[in-house]
Short mmCIF file of C-alpha atoms and ligand atoms in Angstrom, two decimals:
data_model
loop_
_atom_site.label_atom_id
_atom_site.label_comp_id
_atom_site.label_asym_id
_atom_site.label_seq_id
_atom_site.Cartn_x
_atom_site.Cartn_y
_atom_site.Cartn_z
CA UNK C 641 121.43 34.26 5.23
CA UNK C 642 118.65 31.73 4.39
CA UNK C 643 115.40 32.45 2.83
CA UNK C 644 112.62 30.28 4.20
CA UNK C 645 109.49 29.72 2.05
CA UNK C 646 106.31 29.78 2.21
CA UNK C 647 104.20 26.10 2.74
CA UNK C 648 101.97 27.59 -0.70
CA UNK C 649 105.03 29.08 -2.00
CA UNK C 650 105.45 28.01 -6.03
CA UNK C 651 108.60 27.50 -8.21
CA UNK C 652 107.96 30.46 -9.78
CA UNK C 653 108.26 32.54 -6.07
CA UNK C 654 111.90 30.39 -5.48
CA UNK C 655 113.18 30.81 -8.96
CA UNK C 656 112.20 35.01 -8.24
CA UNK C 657 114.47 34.76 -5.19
CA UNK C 658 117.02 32.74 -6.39
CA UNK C 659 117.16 35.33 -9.95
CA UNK C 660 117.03 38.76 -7.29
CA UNK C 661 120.01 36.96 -5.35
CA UNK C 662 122.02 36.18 -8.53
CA UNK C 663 121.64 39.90 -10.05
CA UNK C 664 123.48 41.26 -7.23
CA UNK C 665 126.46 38.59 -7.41
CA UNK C 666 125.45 36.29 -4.77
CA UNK C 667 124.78 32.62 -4.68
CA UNK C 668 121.22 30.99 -4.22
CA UNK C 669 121.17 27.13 -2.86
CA UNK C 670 117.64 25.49 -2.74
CA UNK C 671 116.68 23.06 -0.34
CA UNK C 672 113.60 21.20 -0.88
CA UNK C 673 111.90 20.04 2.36
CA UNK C 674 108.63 18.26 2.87
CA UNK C 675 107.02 21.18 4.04
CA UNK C 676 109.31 24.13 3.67
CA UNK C 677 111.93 25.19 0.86
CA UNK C 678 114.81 27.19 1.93
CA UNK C 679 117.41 28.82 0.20
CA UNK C 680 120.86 29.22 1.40
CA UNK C 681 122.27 32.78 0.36
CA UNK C 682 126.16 33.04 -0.41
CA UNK C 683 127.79 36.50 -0.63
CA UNK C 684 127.32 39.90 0.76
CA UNK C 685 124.45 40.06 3.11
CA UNK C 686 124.21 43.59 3.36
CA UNK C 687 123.03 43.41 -0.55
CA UNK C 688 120.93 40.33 0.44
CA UNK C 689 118.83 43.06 2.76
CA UNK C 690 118.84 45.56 0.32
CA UNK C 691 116.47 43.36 -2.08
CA UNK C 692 113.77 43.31 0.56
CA UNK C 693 113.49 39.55 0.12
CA UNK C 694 110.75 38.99 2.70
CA UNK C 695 108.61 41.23 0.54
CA UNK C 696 108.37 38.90 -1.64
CA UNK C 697 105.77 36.66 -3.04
CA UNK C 698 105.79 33.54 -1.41
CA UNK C 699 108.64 34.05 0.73
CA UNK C 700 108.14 33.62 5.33
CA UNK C 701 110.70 35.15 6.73
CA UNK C 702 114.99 35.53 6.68
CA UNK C 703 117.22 33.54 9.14
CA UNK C 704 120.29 35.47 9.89
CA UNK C 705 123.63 32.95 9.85
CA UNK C 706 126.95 33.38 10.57
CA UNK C 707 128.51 35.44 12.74
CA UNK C 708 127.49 39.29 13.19
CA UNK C 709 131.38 39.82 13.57
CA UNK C 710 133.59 39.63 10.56
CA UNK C 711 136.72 41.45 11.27
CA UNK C 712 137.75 39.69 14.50
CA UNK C 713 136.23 36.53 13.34
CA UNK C 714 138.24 33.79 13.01
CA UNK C 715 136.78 32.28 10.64
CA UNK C 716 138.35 34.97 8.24
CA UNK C 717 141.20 35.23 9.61
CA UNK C 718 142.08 31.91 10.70
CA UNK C 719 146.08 32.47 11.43
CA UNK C 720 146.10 34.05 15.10
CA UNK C 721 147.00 37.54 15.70
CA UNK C 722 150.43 38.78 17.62
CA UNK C 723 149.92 42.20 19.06
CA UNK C 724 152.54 44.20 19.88
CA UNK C 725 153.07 46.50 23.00
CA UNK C 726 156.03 48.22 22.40
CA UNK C 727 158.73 45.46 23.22
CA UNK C 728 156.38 43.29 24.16
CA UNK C 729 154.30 40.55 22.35
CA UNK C 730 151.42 39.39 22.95
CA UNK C 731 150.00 36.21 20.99
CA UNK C 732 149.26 32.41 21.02
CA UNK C 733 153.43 31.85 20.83
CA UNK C 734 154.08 33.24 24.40
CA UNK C 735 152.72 33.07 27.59
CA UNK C 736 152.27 37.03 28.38
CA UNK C 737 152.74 38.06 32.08
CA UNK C 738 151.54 41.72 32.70
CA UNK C 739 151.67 42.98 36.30
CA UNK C 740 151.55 46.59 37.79
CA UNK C 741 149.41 48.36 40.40
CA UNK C 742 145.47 48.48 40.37
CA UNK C 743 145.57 52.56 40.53
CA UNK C 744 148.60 54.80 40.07
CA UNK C 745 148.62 56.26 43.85
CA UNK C 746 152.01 57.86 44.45
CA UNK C 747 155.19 58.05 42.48
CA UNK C 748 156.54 55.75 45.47
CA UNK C 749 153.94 53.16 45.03
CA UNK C 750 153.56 52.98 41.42
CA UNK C 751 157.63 52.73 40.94
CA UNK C 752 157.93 49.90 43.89
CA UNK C 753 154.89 48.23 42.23
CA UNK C 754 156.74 48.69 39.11
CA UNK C 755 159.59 47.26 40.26
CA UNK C 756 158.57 44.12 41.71
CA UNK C 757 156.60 43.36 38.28
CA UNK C 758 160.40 43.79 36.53
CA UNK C 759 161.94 41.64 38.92
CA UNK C 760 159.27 38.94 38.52
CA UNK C 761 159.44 39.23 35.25
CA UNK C 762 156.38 40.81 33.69
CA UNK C 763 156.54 41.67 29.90
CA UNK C 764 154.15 45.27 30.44
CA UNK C 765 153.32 47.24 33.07
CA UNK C 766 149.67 48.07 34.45
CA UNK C 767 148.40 50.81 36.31
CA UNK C 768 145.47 53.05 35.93
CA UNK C 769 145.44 56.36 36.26
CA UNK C 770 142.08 57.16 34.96
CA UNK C 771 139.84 55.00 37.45
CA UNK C 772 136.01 54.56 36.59
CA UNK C 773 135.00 54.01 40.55
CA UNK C 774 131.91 52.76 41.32
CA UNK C 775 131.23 55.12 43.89
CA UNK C 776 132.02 58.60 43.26
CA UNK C 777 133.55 59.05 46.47
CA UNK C 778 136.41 56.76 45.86
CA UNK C 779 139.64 57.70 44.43
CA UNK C 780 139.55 58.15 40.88
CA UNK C 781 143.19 58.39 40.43
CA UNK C 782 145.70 60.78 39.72
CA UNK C 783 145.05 61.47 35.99
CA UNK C 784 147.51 62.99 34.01
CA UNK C 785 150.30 63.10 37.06
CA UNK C 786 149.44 59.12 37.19
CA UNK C 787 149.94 58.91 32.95
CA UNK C 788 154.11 60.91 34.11
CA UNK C 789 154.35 58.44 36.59
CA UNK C 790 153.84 55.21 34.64
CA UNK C 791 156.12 57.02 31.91
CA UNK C 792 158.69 57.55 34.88
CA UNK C 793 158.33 53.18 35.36
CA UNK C 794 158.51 52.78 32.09
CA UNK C 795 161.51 54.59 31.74
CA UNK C 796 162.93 52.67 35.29
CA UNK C 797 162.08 49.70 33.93
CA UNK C 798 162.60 49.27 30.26
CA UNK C 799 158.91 47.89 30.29
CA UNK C 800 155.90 49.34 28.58
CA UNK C 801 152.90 50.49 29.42
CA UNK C 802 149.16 49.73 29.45
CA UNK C 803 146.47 52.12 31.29
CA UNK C 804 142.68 52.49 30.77
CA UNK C 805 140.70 55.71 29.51
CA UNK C 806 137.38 56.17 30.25
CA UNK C 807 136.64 59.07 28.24
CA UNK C 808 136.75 59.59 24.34
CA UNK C 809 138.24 63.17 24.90
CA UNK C 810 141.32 61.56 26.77
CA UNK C 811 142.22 59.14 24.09
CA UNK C 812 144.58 61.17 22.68
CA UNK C 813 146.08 62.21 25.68
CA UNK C 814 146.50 58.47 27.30
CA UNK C 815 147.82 57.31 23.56
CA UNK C 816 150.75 59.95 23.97
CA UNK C 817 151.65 58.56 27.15
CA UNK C 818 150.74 55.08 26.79
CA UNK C 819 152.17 51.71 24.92
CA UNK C 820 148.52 50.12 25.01
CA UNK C 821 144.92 51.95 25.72
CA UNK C 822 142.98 49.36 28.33
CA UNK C 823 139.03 49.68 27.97
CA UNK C 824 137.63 48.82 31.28
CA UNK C 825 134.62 46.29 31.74
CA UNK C 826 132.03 49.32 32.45
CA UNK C 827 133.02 50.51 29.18
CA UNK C 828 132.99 47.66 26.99
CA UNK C 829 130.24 48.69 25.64
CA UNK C 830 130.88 52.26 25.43
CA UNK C 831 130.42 52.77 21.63
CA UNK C 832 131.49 56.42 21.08
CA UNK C 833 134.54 55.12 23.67
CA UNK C 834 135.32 52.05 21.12
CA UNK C 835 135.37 53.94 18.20
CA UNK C 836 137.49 56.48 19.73
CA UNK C 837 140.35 53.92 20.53
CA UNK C 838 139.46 52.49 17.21
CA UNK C 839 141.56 55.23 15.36
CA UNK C 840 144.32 56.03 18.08
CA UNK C 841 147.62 54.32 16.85
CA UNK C 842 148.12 52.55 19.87
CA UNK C 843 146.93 48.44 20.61
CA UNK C 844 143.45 48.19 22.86
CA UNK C 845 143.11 45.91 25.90
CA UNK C 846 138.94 45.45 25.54
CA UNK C 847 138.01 43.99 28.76
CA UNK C 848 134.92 41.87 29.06
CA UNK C 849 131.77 43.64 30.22
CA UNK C 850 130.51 41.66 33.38
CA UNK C 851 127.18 41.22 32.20
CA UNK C 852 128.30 40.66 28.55
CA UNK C 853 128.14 37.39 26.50
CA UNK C 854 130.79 36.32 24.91
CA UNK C 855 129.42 38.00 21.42
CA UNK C 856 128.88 41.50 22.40
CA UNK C 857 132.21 41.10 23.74
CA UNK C 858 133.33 40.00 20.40
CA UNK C 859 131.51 43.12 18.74
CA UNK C 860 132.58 45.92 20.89
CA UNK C 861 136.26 44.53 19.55
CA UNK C 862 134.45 44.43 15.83
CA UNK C 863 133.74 48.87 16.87
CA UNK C 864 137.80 48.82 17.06
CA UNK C 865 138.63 46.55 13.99
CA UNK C 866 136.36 48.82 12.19
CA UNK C 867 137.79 51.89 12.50
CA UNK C 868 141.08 50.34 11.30
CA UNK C 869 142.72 49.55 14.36
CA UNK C 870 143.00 45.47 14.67
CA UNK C 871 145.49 45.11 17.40
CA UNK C 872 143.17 44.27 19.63
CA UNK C 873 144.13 41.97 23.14
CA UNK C 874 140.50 40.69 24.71
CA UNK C 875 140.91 40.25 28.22
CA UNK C 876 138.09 37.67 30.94
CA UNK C 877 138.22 39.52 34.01
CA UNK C 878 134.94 37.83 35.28
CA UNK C 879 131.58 38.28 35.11
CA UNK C 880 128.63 38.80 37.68
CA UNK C 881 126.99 35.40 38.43
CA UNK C 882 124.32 34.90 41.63
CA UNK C 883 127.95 34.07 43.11
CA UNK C 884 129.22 36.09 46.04
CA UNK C 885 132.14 34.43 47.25
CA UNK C 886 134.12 35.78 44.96
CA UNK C 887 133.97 39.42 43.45
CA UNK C 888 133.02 37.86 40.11
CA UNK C 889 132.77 34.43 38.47
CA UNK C 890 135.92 33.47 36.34
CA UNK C 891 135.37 32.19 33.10
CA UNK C 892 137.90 30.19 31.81
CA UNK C 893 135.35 28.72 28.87
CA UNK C 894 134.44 32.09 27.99
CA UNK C 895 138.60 32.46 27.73
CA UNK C 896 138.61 29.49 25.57
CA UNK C 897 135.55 30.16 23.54
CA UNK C 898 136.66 33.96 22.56
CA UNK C 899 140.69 32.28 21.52
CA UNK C 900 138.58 29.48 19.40
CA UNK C 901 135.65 32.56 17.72
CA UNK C 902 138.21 35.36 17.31
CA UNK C 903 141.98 35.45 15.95
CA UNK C 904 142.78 37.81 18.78
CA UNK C 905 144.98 36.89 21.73
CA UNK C 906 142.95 36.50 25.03
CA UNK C 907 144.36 37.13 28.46
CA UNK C 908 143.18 36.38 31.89
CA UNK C 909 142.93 38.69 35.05
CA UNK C 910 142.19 37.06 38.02
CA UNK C 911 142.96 39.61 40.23
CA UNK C 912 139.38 41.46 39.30
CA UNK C 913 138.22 37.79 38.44
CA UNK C 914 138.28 37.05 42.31
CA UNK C 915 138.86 39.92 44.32
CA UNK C 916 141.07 37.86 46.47
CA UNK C 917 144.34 37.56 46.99
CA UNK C 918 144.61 33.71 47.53
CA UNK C 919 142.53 32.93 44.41
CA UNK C 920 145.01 34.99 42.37
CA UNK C 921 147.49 32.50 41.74
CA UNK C 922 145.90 29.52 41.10
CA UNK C 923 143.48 31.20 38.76
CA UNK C 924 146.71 32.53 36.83
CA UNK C 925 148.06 28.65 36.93
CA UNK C 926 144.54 27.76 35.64
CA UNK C 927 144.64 30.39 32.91
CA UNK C 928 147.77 29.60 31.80
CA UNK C 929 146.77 25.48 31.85
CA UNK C 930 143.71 26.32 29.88
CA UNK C 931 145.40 27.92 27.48
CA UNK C 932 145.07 31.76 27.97
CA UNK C 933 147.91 33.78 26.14
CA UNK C 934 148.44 35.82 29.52
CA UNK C 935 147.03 37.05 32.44
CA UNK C 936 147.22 40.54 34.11
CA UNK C 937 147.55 40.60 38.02
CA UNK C 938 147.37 43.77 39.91
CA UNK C 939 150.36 43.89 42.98
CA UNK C 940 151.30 46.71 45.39
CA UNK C 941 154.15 46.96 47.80
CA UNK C 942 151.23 47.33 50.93
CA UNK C 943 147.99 46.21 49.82
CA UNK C 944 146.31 47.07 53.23
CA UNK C 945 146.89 50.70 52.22
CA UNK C 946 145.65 50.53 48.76
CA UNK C 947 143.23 53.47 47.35
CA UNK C 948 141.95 50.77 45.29
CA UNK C 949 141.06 46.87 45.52
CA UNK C 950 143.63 46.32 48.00
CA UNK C 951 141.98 42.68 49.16
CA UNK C 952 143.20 41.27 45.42
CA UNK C 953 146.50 43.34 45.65
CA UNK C 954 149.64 40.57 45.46
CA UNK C 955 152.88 41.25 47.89
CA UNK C 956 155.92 41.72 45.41
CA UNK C 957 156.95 38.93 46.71
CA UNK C 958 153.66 36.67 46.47
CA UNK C 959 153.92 37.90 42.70
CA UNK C 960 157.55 36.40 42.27
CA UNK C 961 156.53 33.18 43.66
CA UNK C 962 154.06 33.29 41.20
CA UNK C 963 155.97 34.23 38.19
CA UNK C 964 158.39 31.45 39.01
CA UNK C 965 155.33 28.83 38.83
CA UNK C 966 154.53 30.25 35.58
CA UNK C 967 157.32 30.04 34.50
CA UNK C 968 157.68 26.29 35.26
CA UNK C 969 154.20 25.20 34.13
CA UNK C 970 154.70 27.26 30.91
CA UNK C 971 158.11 25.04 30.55
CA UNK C 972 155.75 21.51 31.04
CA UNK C 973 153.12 22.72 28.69
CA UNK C 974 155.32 23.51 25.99
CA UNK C 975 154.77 27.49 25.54
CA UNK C 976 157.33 30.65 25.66
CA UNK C 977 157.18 32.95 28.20
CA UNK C 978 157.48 36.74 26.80
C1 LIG P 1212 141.42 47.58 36.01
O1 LIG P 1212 141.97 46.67 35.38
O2 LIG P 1212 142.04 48.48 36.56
C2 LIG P 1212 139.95 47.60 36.12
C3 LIG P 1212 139.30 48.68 36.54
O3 LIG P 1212 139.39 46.44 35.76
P1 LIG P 1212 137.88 46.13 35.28
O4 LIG P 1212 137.55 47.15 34.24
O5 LIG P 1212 138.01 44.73 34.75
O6 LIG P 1212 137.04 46.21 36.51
MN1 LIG P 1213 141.03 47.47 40.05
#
């Protein structure tokens, strides 16, 4: 926090400041300008706004520094975080595939889905089973049955699980069935939501809001954190730009910005990025070139009868091909593939 004076303010007013600051075991710093003095405040500023210093004789007004996030910062945490989804790691060390259907449909579906993200080598399964639809007359998936089905893949496949919940009541339920809780982009800023996931005993996927910078992402994680639950994977998944060629705007930057603000791993998924099959890959390659610690790709076994963004659906067999690029490029660029 800095204090910024007064143009009439005296010694007297910055030596007040500076002895109000002290009593409550912070550190004062004076700067003496030509026409202002400000004083740089070390220590806790949640005591610095319990002293009221704008009330003050001789004091202008408070400039708020730092960032409002603390426990995802990196700053104070500078070593990057590994999260864990049940064998799975995601982290800065490995290059994270995750791969799985958009919606659980059928138990057919989800398992073939399932099985082609196995064979090309995903480290977690996706698939929702709790869909927040934009329109309420789309499928909104197969709830519970679709949280036995993904436990039925898991099982098949040796792989676990992530799959959203929409509602704070269903957070225990999904956490029972569920290696990670995914909090979709409509939600990231659902506070009662974040706080919810933010004692469960299972790691969060936070998805980036659409229309949310890249701080508000960073404090919707800070709800989790807070509640004591720091294993935390953000994921870019596009936002809403005057753009409509694609279903939303990639960005990679954002990707990068939120690895370099926040110890948390960072994944990509360019399947809701785009909205298109043929962008899916070489926004994956891109993530993974720019330095993303995974991405997340949605694939079905026959995307033109998907329930559910079929368009950005991969074939199991346009996800192998990509898998096996991945793999290579990871190879070139030095990193692990988990
Ligand atoms: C999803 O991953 O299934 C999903 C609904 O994505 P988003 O919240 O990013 O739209
Ligand atoms: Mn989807």
């Amino acid at each position: 926090m800095v204090v910024v004076m007064r143009t009439d303010a005296t010694e007297a007013d910055v030596e007040r400041v500076c002895e109000k600051v002290r009593e409550v075991g912070g550190e004062a710093f004076v700067s003496r300008g030509t026409v202002h003095t400000i004083i740089g405040l070390v220590g806790d500023s949640a005591l610095f706004r319990a002293l009221d210093l704008d009330n003050l004789p001789g004091v202008d007004h408070l400039i708020q520094v730092g960032k409002p996030y603390k426990m995802v910062a990196r700053s104070l945490h500078p070593e990057p975080t590994v999260v864990r989804v049940g064998s799975a790691e995601v982290g800065r060390s490995t290059f994270t595939i995750i791969a799985g259907p958009c919606a659980v449909e059928s138990e057919a579906q989800a398992h073939e889905a399932c099985r082609a993200a196995k064979e090309a080598g995903a480290a977690i399964l996706r698939g929702g089973a709790f869909k927040p639809r934009t329109s309420p007359y789309s499928f909104q998936g197969l709830g519970k049955r679709g949280l036995e089905i993904l436990a039925e893949c898991r099982a098949e496949t040796g792989l676990p699980v992530v799959t959203e919940v929409v509602d704070p009541r269903d957070v225990d339920l999904v956490a029972e069935w569920a290696d990670a809780l995914q909090i979709g982009t409509r939600n990231m800023q659902n506070f009662e939501l974040l706080k919810a996931v933010g004692a469960a005993a299972k790691p969060v996927m936070l998805k980036r809001g659409f229309a949310a910078t890249i701080e508000e992402w960073l404090m919707a994680a800070e709800y989790i954190a807070q509640r004591g639950n720091s294993e935390i994977i953000l994921c870019e998944r596009g936002i809403r730009t005057f753009e409509t060629a694609t279903r939303n705007t990639l960005d990679l930057a954002g990707m990068a910005v939120a690895q370099r603000e926040s110890h948390l791993p960072v994944i990509v998924d360019p399947s809701h990025a785009t909205g298109q099959r043929d962008l899916v890959a070489p926004m994956a390659r891109a993530a993974l070139a720019a330095g993303a610690d995974g991405v997340m790709v949605d694939v079905h076994p026959n995307p033109d009868e998907a329930l559910c963004d079929g368009p950005q659906a991969l074939r199991p067999a346009d996800l192998q091909a990509l898998a096996e690029d991945l793999r290579a490029l990871a190879a070139v660029l030095g990193r692990s593939m988990g």
